[in-house]
Amino acid sequence: MPKLTRRGLMAGTLASSLIPNIAFGAPAGTLRPVTPRVEWRRRPEGIDTPRPRFTWTAEATDPAAQGVRQSAWRIVVASSAAKAAAGTGDIWDSRKVSGSGFSARPDHDLKMAAQTPYWWAVMLWSDDGKASTWSAPERFITGVTDGWQATWIAADKGWPVHIAESRKGADNPGPKAMPLFRRAFTIGKPVRHAVISISGLGHYQLSINGRETTASLLNPGWTDYRKTVLYNSYDVTELLQPGANALGVMLGNGMYNVEQVATRYKKFVGTFGQLRLIAQLAITYEDGSREIVGSDDRWLTRPGPIVFSSIFGGEDHDARREIADWDRAGAPRDGWAPVLVVDGPEGTLKPQGIPPMTVGTTYPTVAITEPRPGVFVYDFGKNCSSRPVLTVRGPAGSTIKLSPSEVLGDDGLIEPRSIGARPNLPVCYNYTLAGRGDETWRPRFTYCGSRYLQVEGAKPADRAGPNDIAIVALASEFVHTDLHQGGRFDSSQKLLVQTHDLIKQAVLSNTASVLTDCPHREKLGWLEQTHLNAETVLYVEDGITMYEKMLADIVDAQLPSGQIPEIAPEFVQFTGVDEMFRDSPEWGGTVVIGAWKAYQFYGDTRVLDIGYPAMKRYADYMGSKRTDRGLVDYGLGDWLDLAPPTTPRIGNQRPTLTTMGVTGTATYYQMLTCLVDIAGLLGRTADAADFARRADEVKAAFNAAFFNAATGNYDRNSQTANAMPLALGMVPAGQEARVLAALVADIQSRGDHVTAGDVGFHYVVRALAENGRSDVLHAMLSRTDAPSYGAQIMAGATALTENWDPSRGGSQNHFMLGHALAWLYSGLGGIRLDFWARGATPLTIAPQLVQGLEAAEARYDSVLGPVRSAWRRSGAATRFEITVPAGAVATVRLPAPLAKLRVDGAPVARARGISGATDRHGEATLSVGSGRYLFEALA
C-alpha cells in the first residue's frame, strides 16, 4: 500500500471532511440533552450542597441541521431512576424554564438525605417548539450533610505537627510499616442502597469483603490539613452481602507525613500528625430503616505489608507480610489490636470536588538493556507521572529493586538528578517476594515522573536461570487526575503536532490533586503556571473543578497580611534568604488571574465567589508593597529567562534580561483590570470603580518608569519587557506599532528564538497572536535548534522540560513553559471562549493562517459542546470547516471579504444559520448558528 506521509494524511483527513453539507437548507431539528453533569462532574459521589449546579450540552437529532437553538429546559430530581425517567421530580421539578443556557441551579435548598443516591434528568425545547425526550437518568450521591456519626481512629500515638521550613525540617518519627484497619459487621435484611464516606490520612485504600471500592488512587486529595481535609464517598451496595461483612482500610503517608529517612530522597521533611482515618457506612434497608457503621473503638489494626511509604522516595512492599483475606469476614483476630480513638486534624472535613487520580495509559516495555552485568534498564518510551506494575516470580524473601529516572547517563545506567535523587538518596521501589508463583504488584501510595526503570536483583524471564528472580512483565502506568481530555490538534506540519503532544504530556503528568510543577522532584503547587498556562490547561482537559479546588487551596494558604504564598497548599514555607520563593506577585497573582480565566472558559461565577475576599486582600497587600515610584518591584521576576552569564545583577535580583519591576508591576496591573470585571460581575460596583482608579495609577507609573519614548520600547528592550505591556493594553495610545516592531526585531535578530522565561513567554505568545504577527510565532515554533520546543523534541524529550535547554540535570517533565499550546487552539484553530464578552457571544472562531503551513485542525469539547475548526489551502483557495455546538452561536472571522466567501457552495447571503455578516479590512465577520459549515475563500 502507498506510504502515508504527514502531508498526505492531513490532506486526506481534511479533504474528506471538507465536503459541502448535503443538507443545506434543511429545517432545524429537535435537540437532545447530552453530557449531563452535577457540580461539573458525571455521576458525582459525595456532594454536600443543597443547591447543586446542573449542566448539560445539546445535540441536534438531525446531524445535518443548522442554526438550532435551545429555547427552554426542564429538570427533575427524583428519589429513583424510574421516577426521573418518567419526568416525576419528587425532590425538585424546575418546570419549563425559558432560556438558551446550559446550566441551572435550584433557587431553594433541596430536601435530600445524607449519603443517599438521587437521579436527575433534563428535557429541552428547541426554537421550533419541539421538545426532546427526557435524558437518561443520571445519578448523584450526597455526602455527609447531617454530621458525622463516626470518630477518628489511629494505630498508634501521635506526634507534634511540624510544617517544613525551606528545605529542612525537624525530625519526625522514622519509617514504620503502614497500618491496616478492619471492622466486621453483620447485615440481617435486604439492602436498598449503601454509601460509605471516608477520609484516610495521608492516603487510603478501602476494600469491602476483599474487593476494592475504587480503582482510583491517592485519595483523598492534598490540602493544608490544618484548614481543610477532604473525604470521598462511594456507592458500595453491590459489595455488601447478607450475613457477615468486613471493611478493610490501608493507609499511606502522602504529603500528610513526609518522613525523615537518611537513605531516601525527600523534598522536605514535615508532618501533620499521626496517620488516622474516619469512615461512615450508611446502609438503607428495603424496609426504610437505616444503620450506620462508623469508625470507632470496635475497629482493629495491625502493621501491613508496606514497610516504607514516601510520596517522594518511593515505596517498599514485603509480600511475606501480606495477610490472606484480612479484609474479609471471618478473618482470624490473631495479631490484631484495638485502635486508638483520637482527635481529628484541625481542618474541616469537606467532600472532594475534583475527580480522583487514576491510571490513564499503560506503557509497555519497548526496550531492555543490560548496561552492567546483572543490572537491567527498562525503557517505556514515554516520560510520564508513573508507577510501575510488576509481575515477578522467585523464592520467598528475595528482593527486587526498581529505580525510576527520566534520562540515562553515558554509561547506559539511570541518571536520577533530574528527579531530585542522588546515588545516596535514591527514589526506588523495593518488592520482597512471598514465593507464591507469579506475583503482581504496584505501589499504592506514590508515583514518580520517569521513562526508565533500572532493575537490580532480578532478570527478564527469558534470561533468568532456575535460581534467579524472573521478571515476567514490567510496565509503566500513567497516573493523573481523571479529567476529560477535550482538546485535539492536528496539522500538516509534524513538528507542531509533536509540540502539542510534548506539552500535553507534561500537563497531564502534573495534574494530581493540585497542578504540580513536576511529578517527581517537588510535586508542589507552584502558582504562577496555573494562570500563565491556564488556557493551555483548559484546552487540554476539563479543568474547572481543578481551578475551584486551587482557589480553595489559595484561600487556605493566604497569610494574615494578605500575602499569597507561591505554593498552595503550602507544604514548604520558604523564609529568610529564601523569602523570594514565598512572595512573588507573578505567582500570588493567580488568585485573581487564574480564577478569571477559569470563569472566561466556563461562565460559572463560583470560582470567583470562592476567592473574592482573598483577591481583595491580596490586591491591598500588593498595593502596600509599591515603591515610591508606584512600582511592584520584588519577587522572582521572569524566572528562568535566557539571560547570558554576563548579564549584570541589579541589587539583589538574580541576573535577568528584564527588570523585576516590569513583571511585578505589569502583573499587578493585570490583577486590577481583572478585578474591575470580577467586581462588576459580582455586583460590587464600588469595588470595581476603586480597582479601575488603581489600575490607571499603576499603568501611569509603569510607563513613566519603563517606556522609552525615543526608542519605542520598554526597559532594556527584552522580549518580556515589550510583550507584557502589549498583551495587557498598557502601551500609550499610538505607540503600539513601535513596541510590536521592537519585539519582533529582537526575536528575528536571534534567529526566531525565545529569550523570555516562565513568566514572559506567555505574554510573548499573546502579544504576537493578538497583534497580527502569528507568522513570527509560527517561525519560533518551527525551530529545531535551541532554545525551542523543537530542540527538546530533537533531543528525545517526550514531555516538556523545565528549561529551554533540555539538559540531563533539569526536570524533563514540567509544564510551566507550555504557553504555546494554547495558541495552537486559539490561534491556528481560532477557537476562543470568553463568557465576559460584553454583549457578544462567548464563542469565537477566528483561525489565523500562516505562510508555510498547509493545513491545521483543532477540536475542543467546550462547555457549550464540541467545537471544531479546520482549514486547508487548496490551490489558490482556502477551505474552512467549522462546527458550532448545537444550541450555540459563534462569532466567526475569516481572512477573506464576504464577496469571496462561499458557504456550503452558495453565497453567504443564502446560507441557513448565518446572520449579521460584515466586512472590515478584507476580513469577514459572521454570526454563525449551530451546525457544520464548509466555507471556501476564493482567490
PDB file of C-alpha atoms in Angstrom, residues 410-504:
ATOM      1  CA  ASP A 410      26.549   7.940  29.102  1.00  0.00           C
ATOM      2  CA  ASP A 411      27.108   4.519  30.658  1.00  0.00           C
ATOM      3  CA  GLY A 412      23.502   3.489  29.968  1.00  0.00           C
ATOM      4  CA  LEU A 413      22.567   3.455  33.645  1.00  0.00           C
ATOM      5  CA  ILE A 414      19.873   5.753  35.005  1.00  0.00           C
ATOM      6  CA  GLU A 415      20.788   9.378  35.716  1.00  0.00           C
ATOM      7  CA  PRO A 416      18.495  10.355  38.639  1.00  0.00           C
ATOM      8  CA  ARG A 417      19.443  14.002  39.176  1.00  0.00           C
ATOM      9  CA  SER A 418      16.514  15.358  37.183  1.00  0.00           C
ATOM     10  CA  ILE A 419      14.045  13.727  39.620  1.00  0.00           C
ATOM     11  CA  GLY A 420      15.922  15.129  42.621  1.00  0.00           C
ATOM     12  CA  ALA A 421      17.587  11.876  43.614  1.00  0.00           C
ATOM     13  CA  ARG A 422      21.245  11.109  44.198  1.00  0.00           C
ATOM     14  CA  PRO A 423      23.082   7.785  44.498  1.00  0.00           C
ATOM     15  CA  ASN A 424      22.964   8.070  48.305  1.00  0.00           C
ATOM     16  CA  LEU A 425      19.393   9.456  48.310  1.00  0.00           C
ATOM     17  CA  PRO A 426      17.533   7.359  45.747  1.00  0.00           C
ATOM     18  CA  VAL A 427      13.938   7.178  44.657  1.00  0.00           C
ATOM     19  CA  CYS A 428      13.143   3.487  44.383  1.00  0.00           C
ATOM     20  CA  TYR A 429      10.576   0.744  44.799  1.00  0.00           C
ATOM     21  CA  ASN A 430      11.611  -2.445  46.629  1.00  0.00           C
ATOM     22  CA  TYR A 431       9.494  -5.573  46.430  1.00  0.00           C
ATOM     23  CA  THR A 432      10.212  -8.612  48.571  1.00  0.00           C
ATOM     24  CA  LEU A 433       8.660 -11.780  47.206  1.00  0.00           C
ATOM     25  CA  ALA A 434       6.354 -14.153  49.039  1.00  0.00           C
ATOM     26  CA  GLY A 435       7.404 -17.064  46.796  1.00  0.00           C
ATOM     27  CA  ARG A 436       3.881 -17.839  45.534  1.00  0.00           C
ATOM     28  CA  GLY A 437       4.485 -18.253  41.803  1.00  0.00           C
ATOM     29  CA  ASP A 438       3.737 -15.229  39.619  1.00  0.00           C
ATOM     30  CA  GLU A 439       3.241 -12.207  41.898  1.00  0.00           C
ATOM     31  CA  THR A 440       1.867  -8.918  40.551  1.00  0.00           C
ATOM     32  CA  TRP A 441       2.496  -5.701  42.456  1.00  0.00           C
ATOM     33  CA  ARG A 442       2.244  -1.961  42.015  1.00  0.00           C
ATOM     34  CA  PRO A 443       2.938   0.783  44.568  1.00  0.00           C
ATOM     35  CA  ARG A 444      -0.218   2.126  46.163  1.00  0.00           C
ATOM     36  CA  PHE A 445       0.739   5.465  47.678  1.00  0.00           C
ATOM     37  CA  THR A 446       3.351   7.086  45.458  1.00  0.00           C
ATOM     38  CA  TYR A 447       4.369   7.807  41.881  1.00  0.00           C
ATOM     39  CA  CYS A 448       7.330   9.385  40.109  1.00  0.00           C
ATOM     40  CA  GLY A 449       7.881  11.124  36.797  1.00  0.00           C
ATOM     41  CA  SER A 450      10.000   8.758  34.741  1.00  0.00           C
ATOM     42  CA  ARG A 451      10.566   6.983  31.457  1.00  0.00           C
ATOM     43  CA  TYR A 452      13.008   4.292  32.614  1.00  0.00           C
ATOM     44  CA  LEU A 453      13.230   1.745  35.395  1.00  0.00           C
ATOM     45  CA  GLN A 454      16.569   0.306  36.434  1.00  0.00           C
ATOM     46  CA  VAL A 455      16.156  -3.200  37.789  1.00  0.00           C
ATOM     47  CA  GLU A 456      18.517  -4.797  40.279  1.00  0.00           C
ATOM     48  CA  GLY A 457      18.133  -8.231  41.846  1.00  0.00           C
ATOM     49  CA  ALA A 458      16.172  -9.817  39.004  1.00  0.00           C
ATOM     50  CA  LYS A 459      16.409 -10.701  35.325  1.00  0.00           C
ATOM     51  CA  PRO A 460      13.967 -10.706  32.414  1.00  0.00           C
ATOM     52  CA  ALA A 461      12.246 -14.077  32.347  1.00  0.00           C
ATOM     53  CA  ASP A 462      13.858 -15.097  29.066  1.00  0.00           C
ATOM     54  CA  ARG A 463      17.318 -14.548  30.581  1.00  0.00           C
ATOM     55  CA  ALA A 464      16.687 -15.870  34.090  1.00  0.00           C
ATOM     56  CA  GLY A 465      18.085 -19.107  35.401  1.00  0.00           C
ATOM     57  CA  PRO A 466      16.286 -21.522  37.739  1.00  0.00           C
ATOM     58  CA  ASN A 467      17.623 -19.734  40.831  1.00  0.00           C
ATOM     59  CA  ASP A 468      17.041 -16.177  39.606  1.00  0.00           C
ATOM     60  CA  ILE A 469      14.167 -13.838  40.257  1.00  0.00           C
ATOM     61  CA  ALA A 470      12.392 -13.686  36.902  1.00  0.00           C
ATOM     62  CA  ILE A 471      10.590 -10.600  35.665  1.00  0.00           C
ATOM     63  CA  VAL A 472       7.539 -11.888  33.836  1.00  0.00           C
ATOM     64  CA  ALA A 473       6.249  -8.405  32.930  1.00  0.00           C
ATOM     65  CA  LEU A 474       7.030  -4.787  33.734  1.00  0.00           C
ATOM     66  CA  ALA A 475       5.055  -1.762  32.549  1.00  0.00           C
ATOM     67  CA  SER A 476       4.594   1.919  33.362  1.00  0.00           C
ATOM     68  CA  GLU A 477       1.157   3.142  34.430  1.00  0.00           C
ATOM     69  CA  PHE A 478       0.478   6.808  33.611  1.00  0.00           C
ATOM     70  CA  VAL A 479      -1.363   8.200  36.647  1.00  0.00           C
ATOM     71  CA  HIS A 480      -3.150  11.551  36.658  1.00  0.00           C
ATOM     72  CA  THR A 481      -6.438  13.124  37.700  1.00  0.00           C
ATOM     73  CA  ASP A 482      -9.378  11.637  35.846  1.00  0.00           C
ATOM     74  CA  LEU A 483     -10.413  14.744  33.912  1.00  0.00           C
ATOM     75  CA  HIS A 484     -11.937  14.539  30.460  1.00  0.00           C
ATOM     76  CA  GLN A 485      -9.322  15.360  27.819  1.00  0.00           C
ATOM     77  CA  GLY A 486     -11.253  17.589  25.469  1.00  0.00           C
ATOM     78  CA  GLY A 487      -8.606  19.044  23.157  1.00  0.00           C
ATOM     79  CA  ARG A 488      -7.201  17.549  19.961  1.00  0.00           C
ATOM     80  CA  PHE A 489      -4.899  19.187  17.423  1.00  0.00           C
ATOM     81  CA  ASP A 490      -3.549  18.157  14.050  1.00  0.00           C
ATOM     82  CA  SER A 491      -1.537  19.904  11.387  1.00  0.00           C
ATOM     83  CA  SER A 492       0.273  19.362   8.125  1.00  0.00           C
ATOM     84  CA  GLN A 493       3.486  20.279   9.993  1.00  0.00           C
ATOM     85  CA  LYS A 494       4.566  17.304  12.075  1.00  0.00           C
ATOM     86  CA  LEU A 495       6.652  19.433  14.436  1.00  0.00           C
ATOM     87  CA  LEU A 496       3.591  21.386  15.602  1.00  0.00           C
ATOM     88  CA  VAL A 497       1.764  18.164  16.438  1.00  0.00           C
ATOM     89  CA  GLN A 498       4.813  16.897  18.304  1.00  0.00           C
ATOM     90  CA  THR A 499       4.990  20.177  20.212  1.00  0.00           C
ATOM     91  CA  HIS A 500       1.320  19.858  21.155  1.00  0.00           C
ATOM     92  CA  ASP A 501       1.837  16.311  22.392  1.00  0.00           C
ATOM     93  CA  LEU A 502       5.032  17.255  24.260  1.00  0.00           C
ATOM     94  CA  ILE A 503       3.208  19.940  26.246  1.00  0.00           C
ATOM     95  CA  LYS A 504       0.051  17.883  26.757  1.00  0.00           C
TER      96      LYS A 504
END
